[in-house]
Short mmCIF file of N, CA, C and O in Angstrom, two decimals:
data_model
loop_
_atom_site.label_atom_id
_atom_site.label_comp_id
_atom_site.label_asym_id
_atom_site.label_seq_id
_atom_site.Cartn_x
_atom_site.Cartn_y
_atom_site.Cartn_z
N MET A 1 -14.57 38.66 43.78
CA MET A 1 -14.85 36.85 44.14
C MET A 1 -15.23 36.35 43.13
O MET A 1 -14.86 35.29 42.79
N HIS A 2 -16.17 37.22 42.30
CA HIS A 2 -16.42 36.52 40.73
C HIS A 2 -15.21 36.03 39.76
O HIS A 2 -15.41 35.03 39.29
N LYS A 3 -13.99 37.54 39.81
CA LYS A 3 -13.32 37.01 38.97
C LYS A 3 -12.44 35.57 39.08
O LYS A 3 -11.89 34.64 38.47
N PHE A 4 -12.24 35.43 40.14
CA PHE A 4 -11.44 34.12 41.15
C PHE A 4 -12.54 32.73 41.10
O PHE A 4 -11.41 31.49 40.90
N SER A 5 -14.10 32.93 41.14
CA SER A 5 -14.30 31.52 40.55
C SER A 5 -14.55 31.53 38.97
O SER A 5 -14.47 30.01 38.67
N TRP A 6 -14.39 32.48 38.16
CA TRP A 6 -14.20 31.79 36.83
C TRP A 6 -12.72 31.37 36.56
O TRP A 6 -12.76 30.76 35.65
N ILE A 7 -11.76 31.96 37.08
CA ILE A 7 -10.34 31.54 36.99
C ILE A 7 -10.22 30.03 37.86
O ILE A 7 -9.91 29.12 36.64
N LEU A 8 -11.04 29.57 38.33
CA LEU A 8 -10.93 28.50 39.46
C LEU A 8 -11.67 27.79 38.13
O LEU A 8 -11.28 26.21 38.16
N LEU A 9 -12.93 27.93 37.55
CA LEU A 9 -14.05 27.31 36.57
C LEU A 9 -12.65 26.99 35.08
O LEU A 9 -12.92 25.80 34.99
N ASN A 10 -12.38 27.74 34.62
CA ASN A 10 -11.38 27.52 33.75
C ASN A 10 -10.60 26.56 34.43
O ASN A 10 -9.53 25.56 33.01
N ILE A 11 -9.71 26.64 35.48
CA ILE A 11 -8.78 25.97 35.71
C ILE A 11 -9.06 24.18 35.35
O ILE A 11 -8.28 23.35 35.53
N PHE A 12 -10.47 24.27 36.15
CA PHE A 12 -10.87 22.76 36.53
C PHE A 12 -11.36 22.50 34.90
O PHE A 12 -10.94 21.36 34.42
N THR A 13 -11.80 22.98 33.86
CA THR A 13 -12.47 22.29 32.55
C THR A 13 -11.05 22.23 31.87
O THR A 13 -11.11 21.12 31.40
N PHE A 14 -9.56 23.10 32.23
CA PHE A 14 -8.70 22.71 31.23
C PHE A 14 -8.06 21.48 31.72
O PHE A 14 -7.46 20.64 30.87
N GLY A 15 -8.00 21.36 33.18
CA GLY A 15 -7.44 20.09 33.37
C GLY A 15 -8.43 18.68 33.27
O GLY A 15 -7.26 18.05 32.73
N ILE A 16 -9.64 18.86 33.50
CA ILE A 16 -10.21 18.09 33.23
C ILE A 16 -10.10 17.40 31.27
O ILE A 16 -9.95 16.49 31.30
N CYS A 17 -10.28 18.74 30.78
CA CYS A 17 -9.47 18.19 28.84
C CYS A 17 -8.56 17.47 29.08
O CYS A 17 -8.05 16.75 27.90
N TYR A 18 -7.42 18.25 29.55
CA TYR A 18 -5.81 17.22 29.67
C TYR A 18 -5.84 16.07 29.89
O TYR A 18 -5.01 15.08 29.62
N PHE A 19 -6.77 15.78 31.50
CA PHE A 19 -6.54 14.65 31.59
C PHE A 19 -7.40 13.96 30.62
O PHE A 19 -7.25 12.63 30.41
N TYR A 20 -8.75 13.82 30.01
CA TYR A 20 -9.17 12.75 29.21
C TYR A 20 -8.50 13.03 27.69
O TYR A 20 -8.20 12.07 27.49
N ALA A 21 -7.57 13.94 27.69
CA ALA A 21 -6.98 13.54 26.59
C ALA A 21 -6.10 12.67 26.21
O ALA A 21 -5.43 11.83 25.46
N LYS A 22 -4.77 12.87 27.85
CA LYS A 22 -3.67 12.12 27.75
C LYS A 22 -4.49 10.57 27.72
O LYS A 22 -3.79 9.59 27.81
N HIS A 23 -5.18 10.38 28.06
CA HIS A 23 -6.05 8.67 29.34
C HIS A 23 -6.34 8.78 27.42
O HIS A 23 -6.36 7.18 27.02
N LYS A 24 -6.98 9.09 26.63
CA LYS A 24 -7.04 8.74 25.00
C LYS A 24 -5.90 8.37 24.08
O LYS A 24 -5.74 7.92 23.48
N ALA A 25 -4.91 9.21 24.87
CA ALA A 25 -3.37 9.00 23.84
C ALA A 25 -3.06 7.53 24.32
O ALA A 25 -2.30 7.16 23.56
N LYS A 26 -2.96 7.66 25.45
CA LYS A 26 -2.42 6.73 26.59
C LYS A 26 -3.28 5.14 25.78
O LYS A 26 -1.99 4.14 25.66
N LYS A 27 -4.62 5.01 25.61
CA LYS A 27 -5.16 4.21 24.95
C LYS A 27 -4.68 3.96 23.75
O LYS A 27 -5.07 3.15 23.31
N LEU A 28 -4.74 4.93 23.15
CA LEU A 28 -4.39 4.71 21.40
C LEU A 28 -2.68 4.16 21.35
O LEU A 28 -2.37 3.43 20.35
N GLN A 29 -1.83 4.60 21.93
CA GLN A 29 -0.74 4.29 22.56
C GLN A 29 -0.09 2.69 22.90
O GLN A 29 0.34 1.87 21.70
N ASN A 30 -1.48 1.50 23.10
CA ASN A 30 -1.21 0.67 23.14
C ASN A 30 -1.69 -0.23 22.20
O ASN A 30 -1.77 -1.86 22.67
N THR A 31 -2.97 0.11 21.35
CA THR A 31 -3.35 -1.02 20.52
C THR A 31 -2.19 -0.49 19.21
O THR A 31 -1.25 -0.24 19.31
N THR A 32 -2.39 -2.13 18.71
CA THR A 32 -1.57 -2.62 17.73
C THR A 32 -2.30 -3.03 16.46
O THR A 32 -3.52 -2.84 16.57
N ASN A 33 -1.68 -2.97 15.84
CA ASN A 33 -2.21 -2.42 14.22
C ASN A 33 -1.89 -4.52 13.80
O ASN A 33 -0.89 -4.63 13.66
N VAL A 34 -2.75 -5.49 13.97
CA VAL A 34 -2.94 -7.00 13.09
C VAL A 34 -3.45 -6.63 11.91
O VAL A 34 -3.20 -8.21 11.48
N GLU A 35 -3.62 -5.75 11.60
CA GLU A 35 -3.80 -6.11 9.67
C GLU A 35 -2.90 -5.63 8.71
O GLU A 35 -3.00 -4.49 9.17
N LEU A 36 -2.37 -6.01 7.92
CA LEU A 36 -1.69 -5.15 7.03
C LEU A 36 -2.48 -4.58 5.79
O LEU A 36 -3.24 -4.75 5.51
N GLN A 37 -2.35 -3.28 5.87
CA GLN A 37 -3.37 -1.96 5.01
C GLN A 37 -2.81 -2.07 3.47
O GLN A 37 -1.33 -1.89 3.17
N VAL A 38 -3.25 -2.81 2.63
CA VAL A 38 -2.72 -3.03 1.36
C VAL A 38 -3.78 -2.01 0.29
O VAL A 38 -5.04 -2.11 0.61
N SER A 39 -3.30 -1.70 -0.99
CA SER A 39 -3.99 -0.57 -1.44
C SER A 39 -4.69 -1.84 -2.89
O SER A 39 -3.82 -2.82 -3.09
N SER A 40 -5.79 -1.63 -3.14
CA SER A 40 -6.58 -2.12 -4.56
C SER A 40 -6.43 -1.65 -5.32
O SER A 40 -7.24 -1.93 -6.47
N LYS A 41 -6.28 -0.20 -5.40
CA LYS A 41 -6.05 0.79 -6.46
C LYS A 41 -4.90 0.07 -7.92
O LYS A 41 -4.02 0.00 -7.10
N VAL A 42 -5.68 -0.01 -8.98
CA VAL A 42 -4.63 -0.40 -9.61
C VAL A 42 -4.79 0.92 -11.49
O VAL A 42 -5.35 1.26 -11.52
N ASP A 43 -3.34 1.86 -11.35
CA ASP A 43 -3.71 2.79 -11.84
C ASP A 43 -3.26 2.57 -13.28
O ASP A 43 -3.19 3.75 -14.24
N PHE A 44 -3.40 1.17 -13.88
CA PHE A 44 -3.33 1.39 -15.38
C PHE A 44 -3.86 0.29 -15.79
O PHE A 44 -4.41 -0.84 -14.98
N GLU A 45 -4.42 -0.14 -17.03
CA GLU A 45 -4.56 -1.54 -17.73
C GLU A 45 -4.12 -2.50 -17.47
O GLU A 45 -2.92 -2.59 -18.13
N ILE A 46 -4.44 -3.82 -17.25
CA ILE A 46 -3.67 -4.84 -17.07
C ILE A 46 -3.69 -5.77 -17.95
O ILE A 46 -2.41 -6.14 -18.68
N ASP A 47 -4.03 -5.63 -19.10
CA ASP A 47 -3.88 -5.23 -20.99
C ASP A 47 -2.39 -4.92 -21.48
O ASP A 47 -2.31 -5.78 -22.16
N ASP A 48 -2.65 -3.80 -20.79
CA ASP A 48 -0.93 -3.38 -21.24
C ASP A 48 -0.41 -3.98 -21.05
O ASP A 48 1.02 -4.14 -21.53
N PHE A 49 -0.50 -3.98 -19.26
CA PHE A 49 0.56 -4.86 -18.80
C PHE A 49 1.13 -6.30 -19.66
O PHE A 49 2.56 -6.55 -19.39
N ILE A 50 -0.17 -6.60 -19.23
CA ILE A 50 0.41 -8.05 -20.46
C ILE A 50 0.86 -8.32 -21.46
O ILE A 50 1.59 -9.35 -21.93
N ASP A 51 0.27 -6.95 -22.52
CA ASP A 51 1.30 -6.83 -23.63
C ASP A 51 2.76 -6.92 -23.38
O ASP A 51 3.77 -6.99 -24.29
N VAL A 52 2.85 -6.06 -22.82
CA VAL A 52 4.64 -5.29 -22.70
C VAL A 52 5.26 -7.01 -21.75
O VAL A 52 6.33 -7.13 -22.51
N LEU A 53 4.26 -7.65 -21.24
CA LEU A 53 5.44 -8.96 -21.02
C LEU A 53 5.52 -10.12 -22.00
O LEU A 53 5.93 -10.94 -21.67
N GLY A 54 4.25 -9.48 -22.97
CA GLY A 54 4.84 -11.10 -24.37
C GLY A 54 3.76 -11.47 -24.31
O GLY A 54 3.58 -12.39 -25.36
N GLY A 55 2.21 -11.36 -23.88
CA GLY A 55 0.91 -11.94 -23.62
C GLY A 55 1.32 -12.91 -22.82
O GLY A 55 1.60 -13.15 -21.97
N LYS A 56 -0.02 -13.21 -22.99
CA LYS A 56 -0.74 -14.62 -22.19
C LYS A 56 -0.26 -15.83 -22.39
O LYS A 56 0.41 -16.25 -21.28
N GLN A 57 0.47 -16.11 -23.38
CA GLN A 57 1.26 -17.10 -24.06
C GLN A 57 2.89 -17.30 -23.78
O GLN A 57 3.19 -18.59 -23.17
N ASN A 58 3.41 -15.82 -23.33
CA ASN A 58 4.84 -15.83 -22.41
C ASN A 58 4.80 -16.20 -20.73
O ASN A 58 5.76 -16.03 -20.26
N ILE A 59 4.07 -15.97 -20.18
CA ILE A 59 3.90 -15.75 -18.52
C ILE A 59 3.57 -17.37 -18.29
O ILE A 59 2.23 -17.74 -18.70
N ILE A 60 4.60 -17.22 -17.11
CA ILE A 60 3.89 -19.44 -17.21
C ILE A 60 3.47 -19.02 -15.80
O ILE A 60 2.33 -19.76 -15.49
N ASN A 61 3.94 -17.91 -14.87
CA ASN A 61 3.68 -17.78 -13.35
C ASN A 61 3.40 -16.37 -12.82
O ASN A 61 4.64 -15.88 -13.41
N SER A 62 2.57 -15.96 -12.02
CA SER A 62 2.99 -15.41 -11.03
C SER A 62 2.84 -15.24 -9.52
O SER A 62 2.04 -16.03 -9.21
N SER A 63 3.97 -14.60 -8.70
CA SER A 63 3.74 -15.00 -7.63
C SER A 63 4.34 -12.95 -7.14
O SER A 63 4.44 -12.23 -7.26
N THR A 64 3.79 -13.07 -5.75
CA THR A 64 3.96 -11.64 -4.85
C THR A 64 4.27 -11.89 -3.88
O THR A 64 3.89 -13.07 -2.55
N THR A 65 4.79 -10.61 -3.38
CA THR A 65 5.27 -10.23 -1.92
C THR A 65 4.39 -9.14 -1.58
O THR A 65 3.49 -8.82 -2.45
N VAL A 66 4.31 -8.25 -0.10
CA VAL A 66 4.12 -7.65 -0.01
C VAL A 66 4.18 -6.17 -0.90
O VAL A 66 3.51 -5.18 -1.21
N SER A 67 5.27 -5.93 -1.92
CA SER A 67 5.73 -4.95 -2.31
C SER A 67 6.23 -5.24 -3.73
O SER A 67 6.46 -4.19 -4.84
N THR A 68 6.37 -6.61 -4.30
CA THR A 68 6.98 -7.03 -5.07
C THR A 68 6.14 -7.59 -6.05
O THR A 68 5.08 -8.67 -5.66
N LEU A 69 6.42 -7.66 -7.07
CA LEU A 69 5.51 -8.40 -8.03
C LEU A 69 5.93 -9.40 -9.00
O LEU A 69 7.68 -9.14 -9.11
N LYS A 70 6.14 -11.31 -8.91
CA LYS A 70 7.61 -11.65 -9.87
C LYS A 70 6.63 -12.29 -10.35
O LYS A 70 5.93 -13.39 -10.19
N VAL A 71 7.25 -12.46 -11.97
CA VAL A 71 6.58 -12.78 -13.40
C VAL A 71 8.26 -13.78 -13.98
O VAL A 71 8.62 -13.47 -14.11
N ASN A 72 7.35 -15.44 -13.98
CA ASN A 72 8.28 -16.67 -14.25
C ASN A 72 7.70 -16.45 -16.18
O ASN A 72 6.72 -16.39 -16.31
N LEU A 73 8.68 -16.28 -17.00
CA LEU A 73 8.19 -16.07 -17.75
C LEU A 73 8.70 -16.73 -19.24
O LEU A 73 9.69 -17.55 -18.56
N LYS A 74 8.17 -17.01 -20.11
CA LYS A 74 9.25 -18.10 -21.04
C LYS A 74 10.00 -17.73 -21.61
O LYS A 74 11.36 -18.20 -22.23
N ASP A 75 10.16 -16.38 -22.14
CA ASP A 75 11.15 -15.52 -23.29
C ASP A 75 11.06 -13.54 -22.43
O ASP A 75 9.96 -13.37 -22.76
N ALA A 76 12.15 -13.77 -21.33
CA ALA A 76 12.31 -12.88 -20.96
C ALA A 76 13.87 -11.59 -22.10
O ALA A 76 13.78 -10.33 -20.94
N SER A 77 13.65 -11.92 -22.58
CA SER A 77 14.99 -11.58 -23.05
C SER A 77 14.82 -10.53 -24.04
O SER A 77 15.70 -9.04 -24.15
N PHE A 78 13.72 -9.69 -24.77
CA PHE A 78 12.99 -8.18 -24.56
C PHE A 78 12.77 -7.80 -23.92
O PHE A 78 12.64 -6.43 -24.13
N LEU A 79 12.77 -7.56 -22.64
CA LEU A 79 12.01 -6.84 -21.82
C LEU A 79 13.33 -6.14 -21.01
O LEU A 79 14.13 -6.16 -20.95
N ASN A 80 13.13 -4.60 -20.91
CA ASN A 80 13.83 -3.86 -20.02
C ASN A 80 13.22 -2.94 -19.34
O ASN A 80 12.06 -2.50 -19.39
N LYS A 81 14.47 -2.03 -18.59
CA LYS A 81 13.09 -1.42 -17.91
C LYS A 81 12.28 0.13 -18.59
O LYS A 81 11.22 0.35 -17.31
N GLU A 82 12.91 0.30 -19.38
CA GLU A 82 12.26 1.10 -19.98
C GLU A 82 10.49 0.97 -20.80
O GLU A 82 9.52 1.97 -20.70
N SER A 83 10.30 -0.28 -20.91
CA SER A 83 8.81 -0.75 -20.76
C SER A 83 8.01 -0.95 -20.11
O SER A 83 6.52 -0.84 -20.25
N PHE A 84 8.52 -0.14 -18.98
CA PHE A 84 7.65 -0.66 -17.77
C PHE A 84 7.32 0.88 -17.39
O PHE A 84 7.04 0.94 -15.99
N VAL A 85 7.50 1.79 -17.22
CA VAL A 85 7.94 3.22 -16.73
C VAL A 85 6.37 3.86 -16.87
O VAL A 85 6.09 3.93 -16.13
N LYS A 86 5.32 3.35 -17.73
CA LYS A 86 4.29 4.14 -17.58
C LYS A 86 3.08 3.46 -16.69
O LYS A 86 2.07 3.54 -16.23
N PHE A 87 3.64 2.33 -16.18
CA PHE A 87 3.25 1.46 -15.32
C PHE A 87 3.69 1.79 -13.76
O PHE A 87 3.81 0.96 -13.10
N LYS A 88 4.60 2.56 -13.55
CA LYS A 88 5.29 3.42 -12.67
C LYS A 88 5.45 2.18 -11.68
O LYS A 88 4.93 2.47 -10.04
N ILE A 89 6.39 1.50 -11.40
CA ILE A 89 7.03 0.53 -11.17
C ILE A 89 8.78 1.97 -10.00
O ILE A 89 8.75 2.24 -10.56
N THR A 90 8.26 0.87 -9.27
CA THR A 90 9.90 1.55 -8.15
C THR A 90 11.52 0.90 -8.14
O THR A 90 12.26 0.98 -7.93
N GLY A 91 11.40 -0.38 -8.82
CA GLY A 91 12.08 -1.20 -9.53
C GLY A 91 11.86 -2.27 -10.27
O GLY A 91 11.29 -2.55 -10.31
N PHE A 92 13.02 -2.64 -10.59
CA PHE A 92 13.14 -3.58 -11.18
C PHE A 92 14.31 -4.62 -11.85
O PHE A 92 15.60 -4.20 -11.59
N MET A 93 14.00 -6.01 -11.51
CA MET A 93 15.04 -7.09 -11.48
C MET A 93 14.84 -8.02 -12.78
O MET A 93 13.76 -8.43 -12.16
N LYS A 94 15.29 -7.82 -13.65
CA LYS A 94 15.54 -9.28 -14.02
C LYS A 94 16.66 -10.83 -14.44
O LYS A 94 17.88 -10.07 -13.60
N ASN A 95 15.88 -11.66 -13.49
CA ASN A 95 17.14 -13.08 -13.76
C ASN A 95 16.74 -13.67 -15.09
O ASN A 95 15.49 -14.83 -14.76
N ALA A 96 17.36 -14.46 -14.99
CA ALA A 96 17.05 -15.34 -16.81
C ALA A 96 15.60 -15.00 -17.19
O ALA A 96 15.10 -13.99 -17.96
N ASN A 97 14.65 -15.60 -17.02
CA ASN A 97 13.34 -15.80 -17.59
C ASN A 97 12.12 -15.30 -16.26
O ASN A 97 11.35 -15.32 -16.54
N GLN A 98 13.31 -14.51 -15.32
CA GLN A 98 12.18 -14.15 -14.16
C GLN A 98 12.25 -12.68 -13.74
O GLN A 98 13.35 -12.00 -13.91
N ILE A 99 11.62 -11.93 -13.96
CA ILE A 99 10.81 -10.60 -14.01
C ILE A 99 10.86 -9.85 -12.91
O ILE A 99 9.65 -10.68 -11.92
N ILE A 100 11.63 -8.70 -11.16
CA ILE A 100 11.14 -8.57 -10.35
C ILE A 100 10.75 -7.07 -10.30
O ILE A 100 11.16 -6.62 -10.47
N LEU A 101 9.55 -7.20 -9.94
CA LEU A 101 8.87 -5.52 -10.64
C LEU A 101 8.24 -5.41 -8.55
O LEU A 101 7.64 -5.65 -8.46
N VAL A 102 8.96 -3.77 -8.56
CA VAL A 102 8.59 -3.72 -7.22
C VAL A 102 7.38 -2.18 -7.40
O VAL A 102 7.92 -1.08 -7.81
N PHE A 103 6.36 -2.23 -7.08
CA PHE A 103 5.04 -2.02 -7.25
C PHE A 103 4.80 -0.83 -6.13
O PHE A 103 3.81 0.15 -6.02
N GLY A 104 5.31 -1.44 -4.52
CA GLY A 104 4.53 -0.65 -3.69
C GLY A 104 3.59 -2.04 -2.81
O GLY A 104 3.54 -3.17 -3.57
N ASP A 105 2.78 -1.23 -2.04
CA ASP A 105 1.35 -1.40 -1.68
C ASP A 105 0.47 -1.85 -2.34
O ASP A 105 -0.41 -2.69 -1.86
N ASN A 106 0.40 -1.59 -3.98
CA ASN A 106 -1.01 -2.78 -4.61
C ASN A 106 -0.81 -3.69 -6.10
O ASN A 106 -1.15 -4.14 -6.42
N ALA A 107 1.28 -4.43 -5.43
CA ALA A 107 1.21 -5.55 -6.16
C ALA A 107 0.31 -6.50 -5.68
O ALA A 107 0.07 -7.33 -7.17
N LYS A 108 -0.48 -7.29 -4.65
CA LYS A 108 -0.95 -8.09 -4.45
C LYS A 108 -2.07 -8.07 -5.37
O LYS A 108 -2.68 -8.75 -5.92
N ALA A 109 -3.16 -6.82 -5.26
CA ALA A 109 -3.94 -6.18 -6.10
C ALA A 109 -3.62 -6.29 -7.85
O ALA A 109 -4.22 -7.62 -8.54
N ILE A 110 -2.60 -6.19 -8.29
CA ILE A 110 -2.11 -6.28 -9.61
C ILE A 110 -2.21 -7.77 -9.69
O ILE A 110 -2.42 -8.35 -10.81
N ASP A 111 -1.40 -8.68 -8.99
CA ASP A 111 -1.32 -9.87 -9.41
C ASP A 111 -2.80 -10.73 -8.81
O ASP A 111 -2.60 -11.76 -10.34
N ASN A 112 -3.59 -10.25 -8.34
CA ASN A 112 -4.65 -10.84 -8.72
C ASN A 112 -5.40 -10.26 -9.63
O ASN A 112 -6.02 -11.80 -10.10
N ILE A 113 -5.24 -9.61 -10.24
CA ILE A 113 -5.95 -9.51 -11.43
C ILE A 113 -5.23 -9.74 -12.54
O ILE A 113 -6.09 -10.61 -13.78
N LEU A 114 -4.28 -10.06 -12.69
CA LEU A 114 -3.33 -10.63 -13.37
C LEU A 114 -3.79 -12.17 -13.81
O LEU A 114 -3.69 -12.84 -14.57
N VAL A 115 -3.78 -13.34 -12.65
CA VAL A 115 -4.06 -14.35 -12.57
C VAL A 115 -4.94 -14.18 -13.18
O VAL A 115 -5.73 -15.19 -13.79
N LYS A 116 -6.67 -13.58 -12.44
CA LYS A 116 -7.61 -13.20 -13.22
C LYS A 116 -7.66 -13.88 -14.93
O LYS A 116 -8.70 -14.42 -15.62
N LYS A 117 -6.83 -12.38 -15.61
CA LYS A 117 -6.54 -12.58 -17.21
C LYS A 117 -6.25 -13.19 -17.89
O LYS A 117 -6.64 -13.73 -18.73
N LEU A 118 -5.48 -13.69 -16.71
CA LEU A 118 -4.65 -15.37 -17.34
C LEU A 118 -5.12 -16.24 -17.40
O LEU A 118 -5.62 -17.62 -18.36
N LYS A 119 -6.42 -16.70 -16.36
CA LYS A 119 -7.31 -17.55 -16.76
C LYS A 119 -8.58 -17.34 -17.38
O LYS A 119 -8.86 -18.60 -18.16
N ASP A 120 -8.39 -16.61 -18.29
CA ASP A 120 -9.58 -16.13 -19.58
C ASP A 120 -9.51 -16.96 -20.94
O ASP A 120 -8.25 -16.83 -21.12
#
C-alpha cells in the first residue's frame, strides 16, 4: 500500500506541474509585443564616422528607419564601401549625393548621436 500511495502522489504532483506549465505557456503565447526593441549601443566613435563622411560641413541632413541610416551629403563622390568597413555596416548604397547604410537595430541610436554632434 505504501508503494501505491507514493506512485499516486507522484502522478498528482507531475500532473499539477504539467497543467501549470501548460497554462503559463498558453498565456505567454497569447501576449503580443507592442514595443519595438532597438539597440542603443554604438561600437565606434561618431567623430570618426563624421570624418569618413567628409566632415560636418559636408553633411546636409540624415534620416533613419528601423535598420538603415540615410545621409544626404554635399559631395559623395569620394565615398566607397571600403571606407565604412570599421563601422560594421551590413549594406551600402550610394545615390548621387545620398548614401544609405544598413547598420541593423542600432541605426536610430547612431542617427541621434550624429544629429547631436552636427548641432554642436
